[in-house]
Coordinates of C-alpha atoms and ligand atoms in Angstrom, one line a residue:
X703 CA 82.5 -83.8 275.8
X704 CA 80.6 -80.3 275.2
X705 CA 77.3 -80.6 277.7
X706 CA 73.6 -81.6 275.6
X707 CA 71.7 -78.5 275.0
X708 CA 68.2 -78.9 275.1
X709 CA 66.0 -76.7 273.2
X710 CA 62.2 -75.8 274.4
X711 CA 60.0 -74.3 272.0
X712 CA 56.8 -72.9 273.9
X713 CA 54.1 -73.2 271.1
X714 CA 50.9 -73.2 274.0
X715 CA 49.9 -69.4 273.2
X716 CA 46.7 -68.7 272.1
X717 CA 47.2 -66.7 269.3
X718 CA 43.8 -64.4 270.6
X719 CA 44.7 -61.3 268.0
X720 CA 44.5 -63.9 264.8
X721 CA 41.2 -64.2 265.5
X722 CA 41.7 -67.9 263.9
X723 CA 40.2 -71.1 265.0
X724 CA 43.5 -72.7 264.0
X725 CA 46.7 -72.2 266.5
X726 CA 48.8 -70.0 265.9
X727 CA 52.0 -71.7 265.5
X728 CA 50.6 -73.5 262.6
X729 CA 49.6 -70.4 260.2
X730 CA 51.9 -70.4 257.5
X731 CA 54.6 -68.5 256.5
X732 CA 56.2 -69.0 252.7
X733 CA 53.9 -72.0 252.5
X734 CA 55.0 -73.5 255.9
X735 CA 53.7 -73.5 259.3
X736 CA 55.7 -70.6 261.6
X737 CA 56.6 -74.0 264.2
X738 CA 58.3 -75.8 261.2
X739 CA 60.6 -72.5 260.4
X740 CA 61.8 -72.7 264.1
X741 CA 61.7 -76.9 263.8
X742 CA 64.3 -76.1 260.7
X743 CA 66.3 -74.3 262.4
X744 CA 66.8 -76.1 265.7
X745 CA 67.7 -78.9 263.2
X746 CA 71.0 -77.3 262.0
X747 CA 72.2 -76.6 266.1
X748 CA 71.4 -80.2 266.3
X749 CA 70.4 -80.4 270.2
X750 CA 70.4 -84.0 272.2
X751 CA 66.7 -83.5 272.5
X752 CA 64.1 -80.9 271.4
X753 CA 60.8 -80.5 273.6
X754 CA 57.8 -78.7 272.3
X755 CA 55.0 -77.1 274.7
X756 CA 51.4 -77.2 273.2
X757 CA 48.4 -76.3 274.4
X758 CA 46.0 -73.9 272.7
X759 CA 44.3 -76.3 270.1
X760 CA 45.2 -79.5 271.9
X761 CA 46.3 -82.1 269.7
X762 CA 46.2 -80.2 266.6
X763 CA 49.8 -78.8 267.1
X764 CA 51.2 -82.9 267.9
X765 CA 49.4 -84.1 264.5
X766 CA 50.7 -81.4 262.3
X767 CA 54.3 -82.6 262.7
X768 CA 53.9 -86.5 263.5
X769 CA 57.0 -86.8 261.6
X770 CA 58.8 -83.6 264.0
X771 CA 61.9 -85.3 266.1
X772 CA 60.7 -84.1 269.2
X773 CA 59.0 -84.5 272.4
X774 CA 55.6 -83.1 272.7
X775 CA 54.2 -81.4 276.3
X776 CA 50.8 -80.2 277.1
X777 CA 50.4 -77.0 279.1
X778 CA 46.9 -77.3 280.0
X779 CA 46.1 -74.1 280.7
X780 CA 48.5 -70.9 279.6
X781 CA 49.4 -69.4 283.1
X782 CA 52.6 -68.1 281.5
X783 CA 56.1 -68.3 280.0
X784 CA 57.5 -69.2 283.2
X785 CA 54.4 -72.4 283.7
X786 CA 55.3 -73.6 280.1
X787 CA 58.7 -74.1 280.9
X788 CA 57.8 -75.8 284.1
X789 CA 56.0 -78.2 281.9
X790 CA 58.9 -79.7 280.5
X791 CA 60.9 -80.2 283.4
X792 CA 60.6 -83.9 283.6
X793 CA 62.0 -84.0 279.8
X794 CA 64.9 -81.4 280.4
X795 CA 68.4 -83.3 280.9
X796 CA 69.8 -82.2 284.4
X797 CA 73.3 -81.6 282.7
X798 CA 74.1 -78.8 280.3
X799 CA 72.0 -75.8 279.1
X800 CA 68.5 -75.3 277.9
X801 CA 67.8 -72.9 275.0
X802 CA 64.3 -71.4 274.7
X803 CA 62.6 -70.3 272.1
X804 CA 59.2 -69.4 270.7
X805 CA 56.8 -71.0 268.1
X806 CA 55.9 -67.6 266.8
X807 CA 59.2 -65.5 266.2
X808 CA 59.5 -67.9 262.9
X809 CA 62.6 -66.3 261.2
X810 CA 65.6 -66.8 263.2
X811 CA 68.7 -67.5 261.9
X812 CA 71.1 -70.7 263.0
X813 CA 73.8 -68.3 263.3
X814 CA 72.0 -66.4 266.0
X815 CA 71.6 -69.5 268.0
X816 CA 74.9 -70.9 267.7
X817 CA 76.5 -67.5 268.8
X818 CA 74.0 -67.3 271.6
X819 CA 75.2 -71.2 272.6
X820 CA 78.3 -70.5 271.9
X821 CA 78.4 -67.9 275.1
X822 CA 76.3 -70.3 276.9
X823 CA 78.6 -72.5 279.4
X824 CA 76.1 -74.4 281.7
X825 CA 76.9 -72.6 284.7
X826 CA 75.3 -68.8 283.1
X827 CA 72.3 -66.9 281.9
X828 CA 72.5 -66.0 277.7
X829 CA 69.8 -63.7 277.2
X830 CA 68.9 -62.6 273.1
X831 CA 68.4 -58.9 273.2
X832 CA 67.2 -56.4 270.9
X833 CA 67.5 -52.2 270.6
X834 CA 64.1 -51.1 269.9
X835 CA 62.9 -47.8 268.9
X836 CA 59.7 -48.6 269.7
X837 CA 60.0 -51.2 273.0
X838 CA 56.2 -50.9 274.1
X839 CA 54.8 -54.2 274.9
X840 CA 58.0 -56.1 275.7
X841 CA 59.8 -57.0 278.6
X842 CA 62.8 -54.6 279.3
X843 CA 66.5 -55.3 280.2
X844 CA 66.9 -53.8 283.2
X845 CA 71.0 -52.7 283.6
X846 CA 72.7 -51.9 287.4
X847 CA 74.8 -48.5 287.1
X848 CA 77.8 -50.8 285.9
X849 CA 76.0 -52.0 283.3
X850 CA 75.3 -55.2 284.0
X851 CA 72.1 -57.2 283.4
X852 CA 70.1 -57.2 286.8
X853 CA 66.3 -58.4 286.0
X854 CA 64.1 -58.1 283.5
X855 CA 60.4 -56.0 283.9
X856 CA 57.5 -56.9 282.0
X857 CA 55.8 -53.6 280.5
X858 CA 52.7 -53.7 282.0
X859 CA 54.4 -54.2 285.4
X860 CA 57.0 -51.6 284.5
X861 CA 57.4 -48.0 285.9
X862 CA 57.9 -44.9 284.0
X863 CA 61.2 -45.1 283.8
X864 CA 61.9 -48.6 283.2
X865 CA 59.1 -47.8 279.9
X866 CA 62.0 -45.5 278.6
X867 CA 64.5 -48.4 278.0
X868 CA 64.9 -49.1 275.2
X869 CA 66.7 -52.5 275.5
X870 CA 64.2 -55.3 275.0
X871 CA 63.9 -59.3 275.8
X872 CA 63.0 -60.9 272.6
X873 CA 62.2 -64.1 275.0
X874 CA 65.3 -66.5 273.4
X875 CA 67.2 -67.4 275.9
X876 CA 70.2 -70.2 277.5
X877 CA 69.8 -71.3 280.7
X878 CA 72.1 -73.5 283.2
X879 CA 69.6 -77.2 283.3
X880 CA 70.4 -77.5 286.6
X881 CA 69.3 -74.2 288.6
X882 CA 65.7 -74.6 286.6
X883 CA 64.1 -76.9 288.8
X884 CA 63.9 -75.0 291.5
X885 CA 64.2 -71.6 289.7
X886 CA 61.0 -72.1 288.1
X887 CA 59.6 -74.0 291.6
X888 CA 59.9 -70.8 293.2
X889 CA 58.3 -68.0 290.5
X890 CA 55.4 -66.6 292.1
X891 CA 52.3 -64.8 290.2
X892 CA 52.1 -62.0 291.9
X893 CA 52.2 -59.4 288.5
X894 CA 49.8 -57.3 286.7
X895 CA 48.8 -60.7 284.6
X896 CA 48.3 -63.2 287.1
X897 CA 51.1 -65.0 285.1
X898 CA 54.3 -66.8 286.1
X899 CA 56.8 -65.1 284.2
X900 CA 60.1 -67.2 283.1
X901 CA 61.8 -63.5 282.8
X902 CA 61.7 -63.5 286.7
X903 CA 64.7 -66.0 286.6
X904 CA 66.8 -63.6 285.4
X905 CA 67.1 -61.6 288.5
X906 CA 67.0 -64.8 290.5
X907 CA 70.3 -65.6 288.7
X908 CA 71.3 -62.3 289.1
X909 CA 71.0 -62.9 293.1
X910 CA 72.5 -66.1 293.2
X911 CA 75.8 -64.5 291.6
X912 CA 75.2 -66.4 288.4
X913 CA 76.6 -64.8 285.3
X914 CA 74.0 -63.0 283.0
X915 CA 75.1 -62.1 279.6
X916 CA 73.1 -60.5 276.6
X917 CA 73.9 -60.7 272.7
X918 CA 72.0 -59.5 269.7
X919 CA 70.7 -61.4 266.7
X920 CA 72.7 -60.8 263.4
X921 CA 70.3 -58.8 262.2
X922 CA 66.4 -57.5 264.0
X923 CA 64.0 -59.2 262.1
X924 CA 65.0 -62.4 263.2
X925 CA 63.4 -62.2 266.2
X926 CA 60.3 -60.2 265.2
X927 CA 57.2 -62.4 266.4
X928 CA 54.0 -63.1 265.3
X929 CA 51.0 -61.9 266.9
X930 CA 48.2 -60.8 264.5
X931 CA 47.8 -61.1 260.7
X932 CA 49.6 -57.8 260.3
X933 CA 52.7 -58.8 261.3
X934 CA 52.4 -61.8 259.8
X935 CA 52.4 -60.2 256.7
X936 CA 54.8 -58.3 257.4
X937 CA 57.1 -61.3 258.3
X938 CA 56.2 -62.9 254.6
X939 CA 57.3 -59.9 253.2
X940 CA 60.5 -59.7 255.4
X941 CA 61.1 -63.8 254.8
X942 CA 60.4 -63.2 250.8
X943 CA 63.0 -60.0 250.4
X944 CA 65.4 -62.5 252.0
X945 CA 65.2 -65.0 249.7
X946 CA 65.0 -62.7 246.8
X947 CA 68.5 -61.4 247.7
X948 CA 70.0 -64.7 247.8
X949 CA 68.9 -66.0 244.3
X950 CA 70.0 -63.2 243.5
X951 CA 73.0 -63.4 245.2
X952 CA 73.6 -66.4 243.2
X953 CA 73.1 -65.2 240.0
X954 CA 69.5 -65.1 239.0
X955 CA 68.0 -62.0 237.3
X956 CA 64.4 -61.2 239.1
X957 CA 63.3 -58.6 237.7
X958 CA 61.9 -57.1 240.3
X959 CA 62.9 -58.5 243.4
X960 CA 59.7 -57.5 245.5
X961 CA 57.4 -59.0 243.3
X962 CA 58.2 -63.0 243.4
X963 CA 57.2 -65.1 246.3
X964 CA 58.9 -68.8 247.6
X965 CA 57.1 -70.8 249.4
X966 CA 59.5 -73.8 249.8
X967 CA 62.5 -74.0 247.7
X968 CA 63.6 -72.8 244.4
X969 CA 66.8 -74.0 243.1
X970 CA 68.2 -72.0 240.0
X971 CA 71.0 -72.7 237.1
X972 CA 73.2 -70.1 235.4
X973 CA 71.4 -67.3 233.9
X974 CA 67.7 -67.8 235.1
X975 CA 65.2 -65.0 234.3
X976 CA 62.0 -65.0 236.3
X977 CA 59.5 -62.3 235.1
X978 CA 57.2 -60.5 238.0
X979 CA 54.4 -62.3 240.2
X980 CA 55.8 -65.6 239.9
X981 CA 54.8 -68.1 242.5
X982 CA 57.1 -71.0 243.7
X983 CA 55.8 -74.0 245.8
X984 CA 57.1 -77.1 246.9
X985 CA 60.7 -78.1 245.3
X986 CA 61.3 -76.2 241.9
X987 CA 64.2 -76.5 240.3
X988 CA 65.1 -74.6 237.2
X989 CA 68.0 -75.2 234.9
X990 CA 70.6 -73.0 232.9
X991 CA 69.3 -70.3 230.9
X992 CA 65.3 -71.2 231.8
X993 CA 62.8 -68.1 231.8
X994 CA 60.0 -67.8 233.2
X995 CA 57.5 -65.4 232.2
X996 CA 55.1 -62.9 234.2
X997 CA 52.8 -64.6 236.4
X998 CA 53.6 -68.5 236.1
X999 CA 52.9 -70.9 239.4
X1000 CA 55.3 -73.5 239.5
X1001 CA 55.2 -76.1 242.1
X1002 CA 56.8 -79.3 242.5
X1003 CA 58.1 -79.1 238.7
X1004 CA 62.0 -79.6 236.9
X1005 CA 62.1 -77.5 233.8
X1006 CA 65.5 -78.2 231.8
X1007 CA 68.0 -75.7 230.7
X1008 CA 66.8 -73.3 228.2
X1009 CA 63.4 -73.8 228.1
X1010 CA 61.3 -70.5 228.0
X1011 CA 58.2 -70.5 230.3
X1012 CA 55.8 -67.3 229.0
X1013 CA 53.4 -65.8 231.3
X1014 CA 50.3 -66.9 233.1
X1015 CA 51.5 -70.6 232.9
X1016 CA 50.7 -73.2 235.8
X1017 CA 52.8 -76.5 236.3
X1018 CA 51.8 -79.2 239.3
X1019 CA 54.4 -81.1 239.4
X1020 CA 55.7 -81.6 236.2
X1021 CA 59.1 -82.4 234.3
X1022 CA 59.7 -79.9 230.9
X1023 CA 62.6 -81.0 229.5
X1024 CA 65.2 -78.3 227.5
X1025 CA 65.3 -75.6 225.0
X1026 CA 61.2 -76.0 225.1
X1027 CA 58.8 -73.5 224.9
X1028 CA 55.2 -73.1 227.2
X1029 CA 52.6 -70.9 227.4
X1030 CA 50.9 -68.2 227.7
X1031 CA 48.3 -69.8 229.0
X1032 CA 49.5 -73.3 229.5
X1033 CA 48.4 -75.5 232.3
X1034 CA 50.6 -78.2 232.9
X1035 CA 49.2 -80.9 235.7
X1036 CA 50.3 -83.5 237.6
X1037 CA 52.4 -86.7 235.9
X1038 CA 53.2 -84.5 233.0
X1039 CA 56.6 -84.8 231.3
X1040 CA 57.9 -83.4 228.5
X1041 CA 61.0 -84.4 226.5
X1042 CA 63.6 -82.0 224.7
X1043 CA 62.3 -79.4 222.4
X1044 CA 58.5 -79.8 223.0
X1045 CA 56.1 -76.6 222.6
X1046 CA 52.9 -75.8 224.5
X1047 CA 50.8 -73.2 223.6
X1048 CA 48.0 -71.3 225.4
X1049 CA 45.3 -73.0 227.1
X1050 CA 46.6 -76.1 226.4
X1051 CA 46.0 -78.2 229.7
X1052 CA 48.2 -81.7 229.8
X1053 CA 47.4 -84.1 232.4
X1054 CA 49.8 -87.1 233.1
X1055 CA 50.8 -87.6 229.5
X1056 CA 54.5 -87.7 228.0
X1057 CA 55.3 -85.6 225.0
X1058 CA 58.0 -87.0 223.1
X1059 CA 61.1 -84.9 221.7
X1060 CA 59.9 -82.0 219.4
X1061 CA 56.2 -82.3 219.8
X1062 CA 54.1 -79.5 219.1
X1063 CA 50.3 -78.7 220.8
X1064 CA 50.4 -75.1 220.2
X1065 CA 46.7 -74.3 220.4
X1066 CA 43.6 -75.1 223.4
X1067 CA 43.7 -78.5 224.0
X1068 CA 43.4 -81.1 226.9
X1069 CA 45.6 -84.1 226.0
X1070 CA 45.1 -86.3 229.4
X1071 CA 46.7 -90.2 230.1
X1072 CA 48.3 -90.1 226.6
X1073 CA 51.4 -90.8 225.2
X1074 CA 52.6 -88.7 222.6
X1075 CA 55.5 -89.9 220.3
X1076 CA 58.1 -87.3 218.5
X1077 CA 57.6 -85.4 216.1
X1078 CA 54.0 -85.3 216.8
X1079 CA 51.9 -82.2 215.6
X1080 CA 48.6 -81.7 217.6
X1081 CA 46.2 -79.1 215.7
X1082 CA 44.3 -76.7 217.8
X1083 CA 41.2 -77.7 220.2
X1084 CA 42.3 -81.4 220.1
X1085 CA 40.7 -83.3 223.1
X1086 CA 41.8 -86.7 224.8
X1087 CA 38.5 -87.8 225.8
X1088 CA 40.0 -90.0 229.3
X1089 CA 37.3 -90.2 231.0
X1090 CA 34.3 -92.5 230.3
X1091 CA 32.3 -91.2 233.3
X1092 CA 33.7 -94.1 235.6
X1093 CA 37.6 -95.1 234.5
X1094 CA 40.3 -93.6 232.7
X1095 CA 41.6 -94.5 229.6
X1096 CA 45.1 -93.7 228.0
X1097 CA 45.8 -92.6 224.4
X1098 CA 48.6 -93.6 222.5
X1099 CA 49.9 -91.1 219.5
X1100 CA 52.9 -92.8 217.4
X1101 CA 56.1 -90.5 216.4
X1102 CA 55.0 -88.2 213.7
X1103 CA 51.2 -88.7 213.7
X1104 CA 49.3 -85.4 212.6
X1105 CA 46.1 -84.6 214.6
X1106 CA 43.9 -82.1 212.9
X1107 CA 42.1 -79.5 214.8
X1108 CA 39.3 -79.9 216.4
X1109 CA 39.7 -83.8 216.9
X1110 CA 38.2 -85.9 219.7
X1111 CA 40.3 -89.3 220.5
X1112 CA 38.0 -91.0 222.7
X1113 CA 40.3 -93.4 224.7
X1114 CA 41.2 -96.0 224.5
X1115 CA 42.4 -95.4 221.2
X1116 CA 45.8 -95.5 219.4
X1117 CA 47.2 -93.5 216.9
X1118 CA 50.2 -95.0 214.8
X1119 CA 53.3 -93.7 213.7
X1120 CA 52.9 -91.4 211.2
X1121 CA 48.9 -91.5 210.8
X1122 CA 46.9 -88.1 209.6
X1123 CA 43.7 -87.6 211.1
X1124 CA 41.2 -85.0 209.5
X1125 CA 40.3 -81.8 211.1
X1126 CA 36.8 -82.2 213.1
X1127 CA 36.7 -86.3 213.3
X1128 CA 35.6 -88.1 216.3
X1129 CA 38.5 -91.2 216.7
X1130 CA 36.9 -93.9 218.5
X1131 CA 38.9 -96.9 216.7
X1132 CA 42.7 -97.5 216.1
X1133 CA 43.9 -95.0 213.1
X1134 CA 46.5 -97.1 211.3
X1135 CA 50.2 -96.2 210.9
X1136 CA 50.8 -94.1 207.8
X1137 CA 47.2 -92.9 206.7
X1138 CA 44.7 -90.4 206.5
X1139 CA 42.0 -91.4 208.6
X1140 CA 38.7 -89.0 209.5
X1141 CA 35.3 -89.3 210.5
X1142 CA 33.5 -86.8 209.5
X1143 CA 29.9 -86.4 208.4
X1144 CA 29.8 -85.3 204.4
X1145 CA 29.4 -81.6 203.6
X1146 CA 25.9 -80.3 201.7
X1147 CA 24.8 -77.3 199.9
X1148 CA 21.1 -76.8 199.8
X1149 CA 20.0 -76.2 196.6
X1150 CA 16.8 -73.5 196.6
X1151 CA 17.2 -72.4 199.9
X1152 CA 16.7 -68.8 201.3
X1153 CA 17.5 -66.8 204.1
X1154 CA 14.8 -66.1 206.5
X1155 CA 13.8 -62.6 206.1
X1156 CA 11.3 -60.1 208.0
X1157 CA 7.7 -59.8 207.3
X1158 CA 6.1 -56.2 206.7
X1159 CA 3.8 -55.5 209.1
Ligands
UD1_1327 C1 57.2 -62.4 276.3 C2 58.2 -62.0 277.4 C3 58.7 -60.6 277.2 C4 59.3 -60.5 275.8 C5 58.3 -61.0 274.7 C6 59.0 -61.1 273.4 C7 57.6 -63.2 279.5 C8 56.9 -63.1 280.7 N1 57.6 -62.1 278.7 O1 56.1 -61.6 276.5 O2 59.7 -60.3 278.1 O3 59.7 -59.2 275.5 O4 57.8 -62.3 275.1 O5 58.1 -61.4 272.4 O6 58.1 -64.3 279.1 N2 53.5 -69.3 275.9 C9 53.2 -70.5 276.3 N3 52.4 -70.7 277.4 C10 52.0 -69.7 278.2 C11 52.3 -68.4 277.7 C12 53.0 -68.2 276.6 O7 53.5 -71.5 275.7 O8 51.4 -69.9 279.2 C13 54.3 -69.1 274.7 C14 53.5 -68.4 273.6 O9 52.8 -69.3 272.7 C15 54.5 -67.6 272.8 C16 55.6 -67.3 273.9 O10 55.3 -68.2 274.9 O11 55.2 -68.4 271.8 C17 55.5 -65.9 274.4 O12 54.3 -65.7 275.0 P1 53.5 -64.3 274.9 O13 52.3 -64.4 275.7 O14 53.5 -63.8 273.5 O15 54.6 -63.4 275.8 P2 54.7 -61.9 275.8 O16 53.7 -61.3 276.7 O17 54.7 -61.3 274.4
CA1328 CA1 54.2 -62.2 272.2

């Protein structure tokens, strides 16, 4: 039986340089608090138990991730790495190895932590360390002539010399349960912050003859943190480039890899073309040969294989089915789904309606709680009125109908199969299957009548 690792995020930081009244750990990153990309990732290591520290916000942290798997400490007040990690104590199993890690270094990768676990043995120190060419601000590895780890010196406490290493903690570290008890019972305060530091176990180790080890992540990024809205930013950026290089990686043609951002997941077919500037949220999926033009938000949405999205279109959680065509200029809402072969035009808006196979509304429109058969052709500036002020209503168009432009159906109303109604009429009753219906006031010419014109002064 391999010994339980338990992992303890400290999340109790107050975030001072965000200048936010929201804790740091929960500004996002690609659409998702920076504790839920560290949550994920803990996840896939699959630890007996996962602790969180909190404390900068107070319950705030706790109620963003009610549905988080893990145990939730308070550190009352921040008096240090070493303090938060005395705060779970009474949660961490005696037996096998504690991993720490921080709320706010959002982007690293499983593989990291598995190799880093995968040195770990319960009975040494694994320490994640980084090369930096510019170390200022973090703690540094501190190496005997040998070249072994001997402690680890927080910059501000850290002499000239010890400034010019270059070998920095990035704070993730595996620990031996059973020395932290009284490892972290007997860290004193006595540094430039006033703070009880968990790096000053590392030279305890050392002392006691236990084995210290360092490794480095796969690649540096991974354990850049966040501390300001700078290098949050620039962790977006980093996270974004990433997952540009995988789709692309699998086969989808951006066409320019800088300029598309993911903020939650975006599953492609074969031969997907996304445009610049396109924004992805929630779960998108997009089927074989789809395109989406310059400038589209998708979120939450399906669109089948080969339909062609053109730019500046927005769909909330919709369904297009294939080989359709929307936009420019479409906006596609919520409880919208569109069969085979459909087209959509610019500023059309649709709003939990279904279009029926081959359907055309080409032209401004807002066709809202409707249900629109095949064949259907909706002229331009066609309006589902849904709303009487207090409930909504649903319209019903039959296969084939032909709505002229500039046609008000003011719901509840039904359309049949096959029915024309006149350009410009105002539908308030049934139109029959199979006829021309309109309302539509009669056209006059004014015999006699003259234009205005100016008088002489
Ligand atoms: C810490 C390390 C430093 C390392 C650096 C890497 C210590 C003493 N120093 O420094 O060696 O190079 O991280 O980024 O550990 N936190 C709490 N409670 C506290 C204090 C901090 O939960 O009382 C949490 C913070 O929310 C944060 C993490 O611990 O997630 C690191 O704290 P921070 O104050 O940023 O540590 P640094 O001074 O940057
Ligand atoms: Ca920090």
């Amino acid at each position: 039986m391999t010994a339980p690792i338990t992992v303890v995020i400290l999340a109790a930081g107050k975030g001072t340089r965000m200048y936010s009244d929201r804790p740091k750990v929960l500004h996002d990153l690609a659409g998702k608090p920076l504790l839920r990309h560290v949550l994920h990732s803990v996840a896939a290591l699959g630890p007996a138990r996962t602790i969180v520290v909190y404390g900068h916000g107070g319950a705030a942290v706790p109620d963003a991730f009610r549905d988080a798997p893990v145990a939730w400490v308070a550190q009352e007040r921040q008096l240090g790495t070493g303090h938060a990690l005395m705060q779970a104590m009474p949660q961490i199993d005696p037996e096998g190895t504690t991993l720490v890690l921080y709320g706010d270094v959002p982007l690293i990768a499983v593989r990291t932590l598995q190799a880093l676990l995968d040195r770990a043995r319960g009975d040494n120190v694994v320490l994640l360390t980084v090369e930096l060419a510019e170390p200022a601000g973090y703690g540094r590895i501190v190496r005997t002539a040998g070249g072994a780890v001997s402690r680890i010196v927080e910059h501000k406490d850290a002499s000239e010399a010890e400034r010019a290493i270059r070998e920095v903690n990035t704070g993730i570290m595996a620990l031996p349960s059973r020395h932290l008890g009284r490892w972290l019972g007997a860290l004193g305060n006595e540094n430039v912050q006033g703070e009880y530091y968990l790096t000053d176990l590392i030279g305890m180790a050392v002392e006691e003859g236990v084995e210290v080890v360092a490794c480095h992540p796969a690649h540096p990024r991974e354990v850049l943190g966040v501390n300001n809205k700078v290098q949050l930013a620039e962790l977006e950026r980093q996270y974004q480039q990433q997952y540009a290089h995988r789709l692309m990686e699998r086969g989808v043609t951006l066409m320019d890899p800088a300029r598309i951002d993911v903020r939650g997941e975006l599953i492609c077919g074969k031969d997907v073309v996304i445009d610049v500037n396109c924004v992805f949220e929630g779960a998108v999926h997009l089927g074989d040969h789809v395109s989406v033009g310059a400038h589209c938000v998708l979120r939450n949405s399906a669109v089948a294989e080969g339909t062609r999205i053109e730019p500046f279109s927005v769909l909330d959680q919709a369904q297009a089915g294939p080989r359709g065509r929307i936009g420019p200029f479409s906006r596609i809402r919520p409880g919208t789904v569109l069969e085979a072969e459909v087209h959509v035009g610019n500023f059309v808006e649709l709003k939990n309606s279904r279009v029926d196979r081959g359907s055309k509304i080409n032209h401004l429109s807002y066709v809202g709680d409707a249900t629109v058969g095949k064949h259907v052709n909706i002229g331009a500036g066609t309006i589902t009125c849904n709303y009487d002020g207090a409930n909504k209503h649903r319209t019903v168009i039959g296969d084939d109908a032909f709505i002229g432009s500039d046609t008000q159906l003011v719901a509840p109303v039904a359309v049949g199969e096959g029915a024309t109604i006149g350009a410009g009429s105002t539908i308030t009753q049934d139109a029959p299957p199979g006829r021309l219906t309109l309302s539509r006031s009669k056209q006059v010419t004014v015999e006699g009548w003259k234009r205005p014109s100016k008088k002489a002064k």
